Short mmCIF file of C-alpha atoms and ligand atoms in Angstrom, two decimals:
data_model
loop_
_atom_site.label_atom_id
_atom_site.label_comp_id
_atom_site.label_asym_id
_atom_site.label_seq_id
_atom_site.Cartn_x
_atom_site.Cartn_y
_atom_site.Cartn_z
CA MET Y 100 0.09 0.02 0.10
CA ALA Y 101 2.81 2.33 0.77
CA ALA Y 102 4.19 1.91 -2.70
CA TRP Y 103 0.83 3.10 -4.19
CA THR Y 104 0.19 6.16 -1.95
CA ARG Y 105 3.62 7.27 -3.03
CA VAL Y 106 2.72 7.29 -6.54
CA THR Y 107 -0.55 8.86 -6.19
CA GLY Y 108 -0.69 12.45 -6.94
CA LYS Y 109 3.07 12.83 -7.72
CA LYS Y 110 3.02 11.79 -11.00
CA ARG Y 111 1.22 12.89 -14.14
CA THR Y 112 2.36 10.34 -16.70
CA ARG Y 113 1.82 6.66 -16.02
CA GLN Y 114 5.49 6.07 -16.34
CA PHE Y 115 7.89 6.24 -13.50
CA GLY Y 116 9.78 9.33 -13.00
CA VAL Y 117 13.34 8.99 -12.37
CA THR Y 118 13.13 11.09 -9.32
CA MET Y 119 10.80 8.71 -7.30
CA GLY Y 120 11.88 7.14 -4.19
CA SER Y 121 13.35 3.65 -3.74
CA GLY Y 122 9.96 2.16 -2.85
CA ILE Y 123 9.06 2.85 -6.49
CA LEU Y 124 12.21 1.35 -7.85
CA VAL Y 125 11.33 -1.84 -6.25
CA CYS Y 126 7.98 -1.65 -7.60
CA GLN Y 127 9.48 -0.93 -11.19
CA ARG Y 128 11.44 -4.26 -11.02
CA VAL Y 129 8.29 -6.08 -10.01
CA GLY Y 130 6.45 -4.17 -12.69
CA LYS Y 131 8.84 -5.21 -15.38
CA SER Y 132 8.88 -8.88 -14.54
CA LEU Y 133 5.00 -8.60 -14.52
CA LYS Y 134 5.00 -7.18 -18.01
CA LYS Y 135 6.61 -10.27 -19.43
CA LYS Y 136 4.31 -12.85 -17.71
CA LEU Y 137 1.11 -14.44 -19.40
CA LYS Y 138 -0.20 -15.16 -16.06
CA PHE Y 139 0.62 -14.28 -12.63
CA PRO Y 140 -0.40 -14.76 -9.13
CA VAL Y 141 -2.85 -12.32 -7.41
CA THR Y 142 -4.37 -12.09 -3.99
CA CYS Y 143 -7.29 -10.35 -2.42
CA GLY Y 144 -7.83 -10.61 1.28
CA SER Y 145 -7.25 -14.13 1.99
CA LYS Y 146 -7.85 -15.56 -1.28
CA GLU Y 147 -5.26 -16.43 -4.08
CA GLY Y 148 -5.66 -16.80 -7.70
CA ILE Y 149 -3.88 -16.75 -10.97
CA LEU Y 150 -4.72 -13.89 -13.35
CA HIS Y 151 -4.36 -14.84 -17.03
CA LYS Y 152 -3.54 -11.66 -19.16
CA ASP Y 153 -5.02 -12.74 -22.41
CA ARG Y 154 -8.43 -13.09 -20.65
CA TYR Y 155 -7.91 -9.85 -18.94
CA LYS Y 156 -7.17 -7.87 -21.97
CA ARG Y 157 -10.34 -9.24 -23.57
CA GLY Y 158 -12.57 -8.35 -20.53
CA GLU Y 159 -13.37 -11.82 -19.58
CA PRO Y 160 -13.29 -13.61 -16.42
CA CYS Y 161 -9.60 -13.94 -15.86
CA ILE Y 162 -8.76 -14.99 -12.44
CA LEU Y 163 -8.77 -18.63 -11.64
CA SER Y 164 -9.15 -19.34 -7.98
CA ASP Y 165 -10.47 -22.39 -6.28
CA GLY Y 166 -11.34 -23.94 -9.84
CA GLN Y 167 -13.46 -21.10 -10.70
CA TRP Y 168 -12.98 -18.21 -12.91
CA PHE Y 169 -13.74 -14.77 -11.59
CA THR Y 170 -13.80 -11.28 -12.94
CA PRO Y 171 -11.66 -8.83 -11.01
CA ASN Y 172 -15.00 -7.61 -9.61
CA ASP Y 173 -16.10 -11.00 -8.52
CA PHE Y 174 -12.69 -11.77 -7.16
CA GLU Y 175 -12.90 -8.69 -4.97
CA LYS Y 176 -16.12 -9.96 -3.59
CA PHE Y 177 -14.90 -13.42 -3.44
CA GLY Y 178 -11.89 -12.04 -1.24
CA GLY Y 179 -14.37 -10.23 1.02
CA LYS Y 180 -13.18 -6.94 -0.07
CA GLU Y 181 -16.29 -5.86 -2.03
CA LYS Y 182 -16.70 -2.89 0.38
CA ASN Y 183 -13.78 -1.30 -1.43
CA LYS Y 184 -15.52 -1.44 -4.76
CA LYS Y 185 -12.20 -0.91 -6.25
CA TRP Y 186 -10.61 -4.02 -7.35
CA LYS Y 187 -7.68 -2.24 -8.91
CA ILE Y 188 -6.78 -1.49 -5.26
CA SER Y 189 -8.08 -4.60 -3.47
CA ILE Y 190 -6.37 -7.04 -6.01
CA MET Y 191 -2.66 -7.38 -5.54
CA TYR Y 192 0.52 -8.70 -7.13
CA SER Y 193 3.60 -9.10 -4.83
CA GLN Y 194 1.72 -7.13 -2.31
CA VAL Y 195 1.27 -4.11 -4.59
CA PRO Y 196 -2.14 -2.97 -5.84
CA LEU Y 197 -2.80 -3.65 -9.66
CA LEU Y 198 -3.70 -0.03 -9.80
CA THR Y 199 0.04 0.67 -9.39
CA PHE Y 200 0.89 -1.46 -12.39
CA ILE Y 201 -1.95 -0.15 -14.45
CA GLN Y 202 -0.85 3.44 -13.74
CA GLU Y 203 2.71 2.78 -14.38
CA GLY Y 204 2.25 1.09 -17.68
CA PHE Y 205 3.13 -2.36 -16.69
CA LEU Y 206 -0.37 -3.77 -17.16
CA SER Y 207 -2.96 -2.63 -19.58
CA SER Y 208 -5.95 -0.65 -18.28
CA PRO Y 209 -8.60 -3.36 -19.14
CA SER Y 210 -11.96 -3.00 -20.76
CA PHE Y 211 -13.79 -3.95 -17.32
CA LYS Y 212 -13.94 -0.30 -16.79
CA ILE Y 213 -17.36 0.26 -18.31
CA LYS Y 214 -18.76 -3.06 -17.12
CA ARG Y 215 -17.33 -2.42 -13.76
CA LEU Y 216 -19.57 0.49 -13.36
CA GLN Y 217 -22.50 -1.29 -14.48
CA ASP Y 218 -22.14 -4.28 -12.21
CA GLN Y 219 -20.93 -2.81 -9.06
CA GLU Y 220 -23.03 0.47 -9.10
CA PRO Y 221 -26.44 -0.75 -9.89
CA GLU Y 222 -27.87 2.59 -9.08
CA CYS Y 223 -25.45 4.11 -11.61
CA GLY Y 224 -26.91 2.84 -14.54
CA LYS Y 225 -30.48 3.97 -13.72
CA LYS Y 226 -31.95 7.06 -15.30
CA LEU Y 227 -32.17 9.53 -12.70
CA ILE Y 228 -32.05 13.20 -12.92
CA ARG Y 229 -29.27 14.79 -10.45
CA THR Y 230 -31.19 17.20 -8.33
CA ARG Y 231 -28.42 19.28 -6.93
CA SER Y 232 -28.33 21.92 -9.82
CA ASN Y 233 -31.73 21.20 -11.48
CA THR Y 234 -33.22 24.37 -12.33
CA LYS Y 235 -37.10 24.81 -12.96
CA HIS Y 236 -36.39 24.87 -16.50
CA GLU Y 237 -34.71 21.71 -16.49
CA LYS Y 238 -37.64 20.11 -14.66
CA ASN Y 239 -40.10 21.32 -17.22
CA SER Y 240 -38.14 20.14 -20.31
CA VAL Y 241 -36.81 16.69 -18.89
CA VAL Y 242 -38.54 15.44 -16.06
CA SER Y 243 -42.11 16.14 -17.09
CA THR Y 244 -41.81 14.80 -20.53
CA VAL Y 245 -42.13 11.19 -21.12
CA MET Y 246 -41.05 9.94 -24.63
CA PRO Y 247 -42.89 7.66 -26.64
CA GLU Y 248 -41.24 4.36 -26.75
CA GLU Y 249 -40.90 4.33 -30.41
CA ASP Y 250 -39.12 7.59 -30.40
CA SER Y 251 -36.77 6.54 -27.97
CA LEU Y 252 -36.08 3.38 -30.02
CA VAL Y 253 -35.28 5.59 -33.16
CA ILE Y 254 -32.99 7.38 -31.32
CA LYS Y 255 -31.31 4.62 -29.70
CA ARG Y 256 -30.67 3.03 -33.28
CA VAL Y 257 -29.19 6.33 -34.43
CA PHE Y 258 -27.11 6.62 -31.42
CA ARG Y 259 -25.75 2.93 -31.37
CA GLY Y 260 -22.04 3.74 -30.95
CA ASP Y 261 -19.92 4.50 -27.95
CA THR Y 262 -19.01 7.88 -29.14
CA PHE Y 263 -20.92 10.60 -31.21
CA GLU Y 264 -20.23 14.13 -32.21
CA VAL Y 265 -21.57 16.85 -30.29
CA SER Y 266 -21.61 20.73 -30.89
CA CYS Y 267 -22.53 23.63 -28.66
CA PHE Y 268 -22.88 26.86 -30.45
CA ARG Y 269 -19.56 26.86 -32.26
CA GLY Y 270 -17.89 24.32 -30.26
CA GLN Y 271 -17.29 20.86 -31.51
CA GLY Y 272 -16.33 17.77 -29.71
CA VAL Y 273 -16.78 13.98 -29.56
CA LEU Y 274 -18.85 12.61 -26.46
CA HIS Y 275 -17.78 9.19 -25.10
CA VAL Y 276 -20.71 7.43 -23.70
CA SER Y 277 -18.85 5.39 -21.02
CA ARG Y 278 -17.19 8.63 -19.61
CA PHE Y 279 -20.71 10.38 -19.06
CA ALA Y 280 -21.85 10.59 -15.52
CA THR Y 281 -23.36 14.04 -14.69
CA GLU Y 282 -23.04 17.69 -15.92
CA THR Y 283 -20.13 18.28 -13.66
CA CYS Y 284 -18.56 15.15 -13.29
CA GLY Y 285 -16.95 12.77 -15.81
CA LYS Y 286 -14.95 14.38 -18.66
CA CYS Y 287 -16.96 12.86 -21.52
CA ILE Y 288 -16.34 15.36 -24.39
CA ARG Y 289 -13.23 15.30 -26.21
CA THR Y 290 -12.42 18.63 -28.00
CA GLN Y 291 -9.37 19.31 -29.91
CA ASP Y 292 -7.56 20.30 -26.92
CA ALA Y 293 -9.05 18.96 -23.82
CA TRP Y 294 -11.30 16.46 -21.96
CA LEU Y 295 -14.40 18.41 -20.64
CA THR Y 296 -17.38 17.61 -18.62
CA PRO Y 297 -20.55 18.76 -20.39
CA LYS Y 298 -20.84 21.87 -18.03
CA ASP Y 299 -17.30 22.91 -18.99
CA PHE Y 300 -18.21 22.32 -22.65
CA LEU Y 301 -21.15 24.71 -22.27
CA ASN Y 302 -19.31 27.22 -20.49
CA GLN Y 303 -16.56 27.26 -23.22
CA ASN Y 304 -19.06 27.78 -25.91
CA LYS Y 305 -22.19 29.50 -24.54
CA ALA Y 306 -22.07 30.81 -20.89
CA GLU Y 307 -25.69 31.59 -20.70
CA GLY Y 308 -26.99 28.16 -21.78
CA HIS Y 309 -28.30 24.96 -20.37
CA TRP Y 310 -26.20 21.99 -21.17
CA ARG Y 311 -29.27 19.63 -21.49
CA LEU Y 312 -30.57 21.70 -24.39
CA ASP Y 313 -27.59 23.54 -25.94
CA ILE Y 314 -25.23 20.69 -26.29
CA THR Y 315 -26.69 18.65 -29.06
CA SER Y 316 -25.88 15.91 -31.68
CA ARG Y 317 -27.52 15.56 -35.08
CA SER Y 318 -29.92 17.97 -33.94
CA TYR Y 319 -31.21 16.04 -30.78
CA SER Y 320 -30.18 17.67 -27.33
CA LEU Y 321 -28.39 15.76 -24.62
CA GLY Y 322 -31.73 16.04 -22.92
CA LYS Y 323 -33.45 14.04 -25.37
CA LEU Y 324 -30.53 11.59 -25.53
CA ILE Y 325 -30.91 11.26 -21.55
CA MET Y 326 -34.82 10.70 -22.29
CA SER Y 327 -34.38 7.98 -24.66
CA ARG Y 328 -31.46 6.52 -22.28
CA VAL Y 329 -28.71 6.67 -24.99
CA LEU Y 330 -27.01 8.54 -21.98
CA GLU Y 331 -27.78 7.65 -18.44
CA PRO Y 332 -26.87 10.03 -15.71
CA HIS Y 333 -25.61 8.76 -12.46
CA MET Y 334 -27.38 9.18 -9.34
CA VAL Y 335 -26.75 12.00 -6.86
CA ASN Y 336 -25.12 9.80 -4.23
CA CYS Y 337 -23.35 7.55 -6.95
CA LYS Y 338 -20.29 6.24 -5.30
CA CYS Y 339 -18.41 5.34 -8.64
CA PRO Y 340 -14.90 6.82 -9.21
CA ILE Y 341 -16.19 9.23 -11.53
CA CYS Y 342 -18.91 10.70 -9.26
CA THR Y 343 -16.63 10.55 -6.13
CA GLU Y 344 -13.98 12.39 -8.01
CA ASP Y 345 -11.38 9.98 -7.23
CA PRO Y 346 -8.09 12.01 -7.64
CA LEU Y 347 -6.51 9.16 -9.69
CA HIS Y 348 -9.41 8.73 -11.91
CA LEU Y 349 -9.73 12.57 -12.34
CA LEU Y 350 -6.14 12.37 -13.38
CA ASP Y 351 -6.92 9.61 -15.78
CA GLN Y 352 -9.88 11.49 -17.40
CA LYS Y 353 -7.58 14.30 -18.61
CA ASN Y 354 -6.09 11.97 -21.24
CA ASP Y 355 -7.45 9.64 -23.98
CA ASP Y 356 -8.00 6.10 -22.97
CA VAL Y 357 -6.56 4.91 -26.35
CA CYS Y 358 -3.25 5.80 -28.16
CA PHE Y 359 -3.47 8.72 -30.44
CA LYS Y 360 -1.56 6.99 -33.01
CA CYS Y 361 -3.10 3.52 -33.25
CA LYS Y 362 -6.26 3.94 -31.38
CA HIS Y 363 -5.68 0.73 -29.16
CA ASP Y 364 -5.43 0.79 -25.24
CA GLY Y 365 -2.63 -0.60 -23.37
CA ASP Y 366 0.31 0.82 -21.65
CA LEU Y 367 -0.09 4.50 -22.43
CA VAL Y 368 1.97 7.46 -21.69
CA CYS Y 369 0.08 10.54 -21.05
CA CYS Y 370 0.87 14.03 -22.24
CA GLU Y 371 0.98 16.48 -19.48
CA LYS Y 372 -0.16 19.51 -21.70
CA CYS Y 373 -2.52 17.90 -24.16
CA PRO Y 374 -5.06 15.08 -23.86
CA ARG Y 375 -3.10 12.73 -26.01
CA SER Y 376 -1.90 9.40 -24.87
CA PHE Y 377 0.67 7.21 -26.46
CA HIS Y 378 2.06 3.52 -26.53
CA HIS Y 379 5.85 3.79 -26.22
CA HIS Y 380 6.52 2.61 -29.58
CA CYS Y 381 3.81 4.54 -31.30
CA HIS Y 382 5.33 7.88 -30.28
CA LYS Y 383 7.97 9.62 -32.40
CA PRO Y 384 10.64 9.26 -31.29
CA VAL Y 385 9.90 5.94 -29.41
CA LEU Y 386 9.97 6.60 -25.82
CA GLU Y 387 12.27 4.90 -23.35
CA ASP Y 388 11.37 4.88 -19.71
CA ASP Y 389 14.15 7.01 -18.61
CA MET Y 390 12.91 9.79 -21.19
CA ILE Y 391 9.68 10.10 -19.48
CA GLY Y 392 9.83 12.36 -16.25
CA ASP Y 393 7.06 13.88 -14.07
CA HIS Y 394 6.00 16.50 -16.75
CA TRP Y 395 6.32 14.77 -19.96
CA THR Y 396 4.87 16.39 -23.01
CA CYS Y 397 4.38 14.79 -26.47
CA CYS Y 398 5.98 15.44 -29.71
CA TYR Y 399 2.78 17.38 -31.04
CA CYS Y 400 3.06 19.81 -27.92
CA LYS Y 401 7.07 20.04 -28.27
CA ALA Y 402 6.56 20.93 -32.05
CA VAL Y 403 4.09 23.48 -31.08
CA THR Y 404 6.43 25.14 -28.37
CA ALA Y 405 9.30 24.92 -30.75
CA LYS Y 406 7.47 26.82 -33.43
CA ARG Y 407 6.35 29.37 -31.09
CA ASN Y 408 10.04 29.91 -29.90
CA ARG Y 409 11.29 30.40 -33.28
CA SER Y 410 8.44 32.90 -34.15
CA SER Y 411 8.99 34.91 -31.09
ZN1 LIG Z 45 -21.34 7.56 -10.99
ZN1 LIG Z 46 -0.41 3.02 -30.19
ZN1 LIG Z 47 0.73 16.58 -25.96
#
């Protein structure tokens, strides 16, 4: 646990900075060994299991324990740590939480992410309107209107994907459904240079508006998409990492979940300045661990800075 807390909040990139303490170096050694393994032993509470990486990457039940396959979530329950609701912290390898290895790029961030929100936080998936900042206006336009089932089916068919383009006044972005939680939690809209919450996206483009009405996609407002359950706001008291604004998760939200170059997930290095993330080998130049410090910026940001320096 000590190693994990030391990493927290200190680092922006998911790679080790050379300035880290010795606890981290131990971790790095363990992490490197883990990276090469196809399967490795994990523990949660008193339970032991073997995590199979191929299954893990595919988002399948991947931990074999007592002759049964478990998802990380279920293994957390099996180990009696379900109260944590954070398997990345509850499940350990060499007494270091898996989160550390994920953050440091030794283990991919698995696709359980979305599933996890669904099966761990049943209240999350329900369509409920967050009341904290509801205005009268919002109540009238959203809560009191019931959308006919056929309409909502049509809309659902149009918005089948995990992402869709949104606009607000002149602003453009792409909304990622799995990142959406509420107006102020969950940076779900990727603009050209940042990840924003719906509220931030609105403020950036049209300060005097309402996010449910003024952010639209193919002429449907987000309010309409919520009514037809394309988007499902999390509850007021939702305990998921997005809504609790878990600092690690917040940091994670600032950058893309997939590599900017190849569009796949895995061990990604996050740029400090822009929302891009990269695999070591996809970045030009290819990244070595010792090139990545605490405030690493990507080749695109470096090029912009260089250009600015030349012209000034
Ligand atoms: Zn939530
Ligand atoms: Zn890549
Ligand atoms: Zn960058």
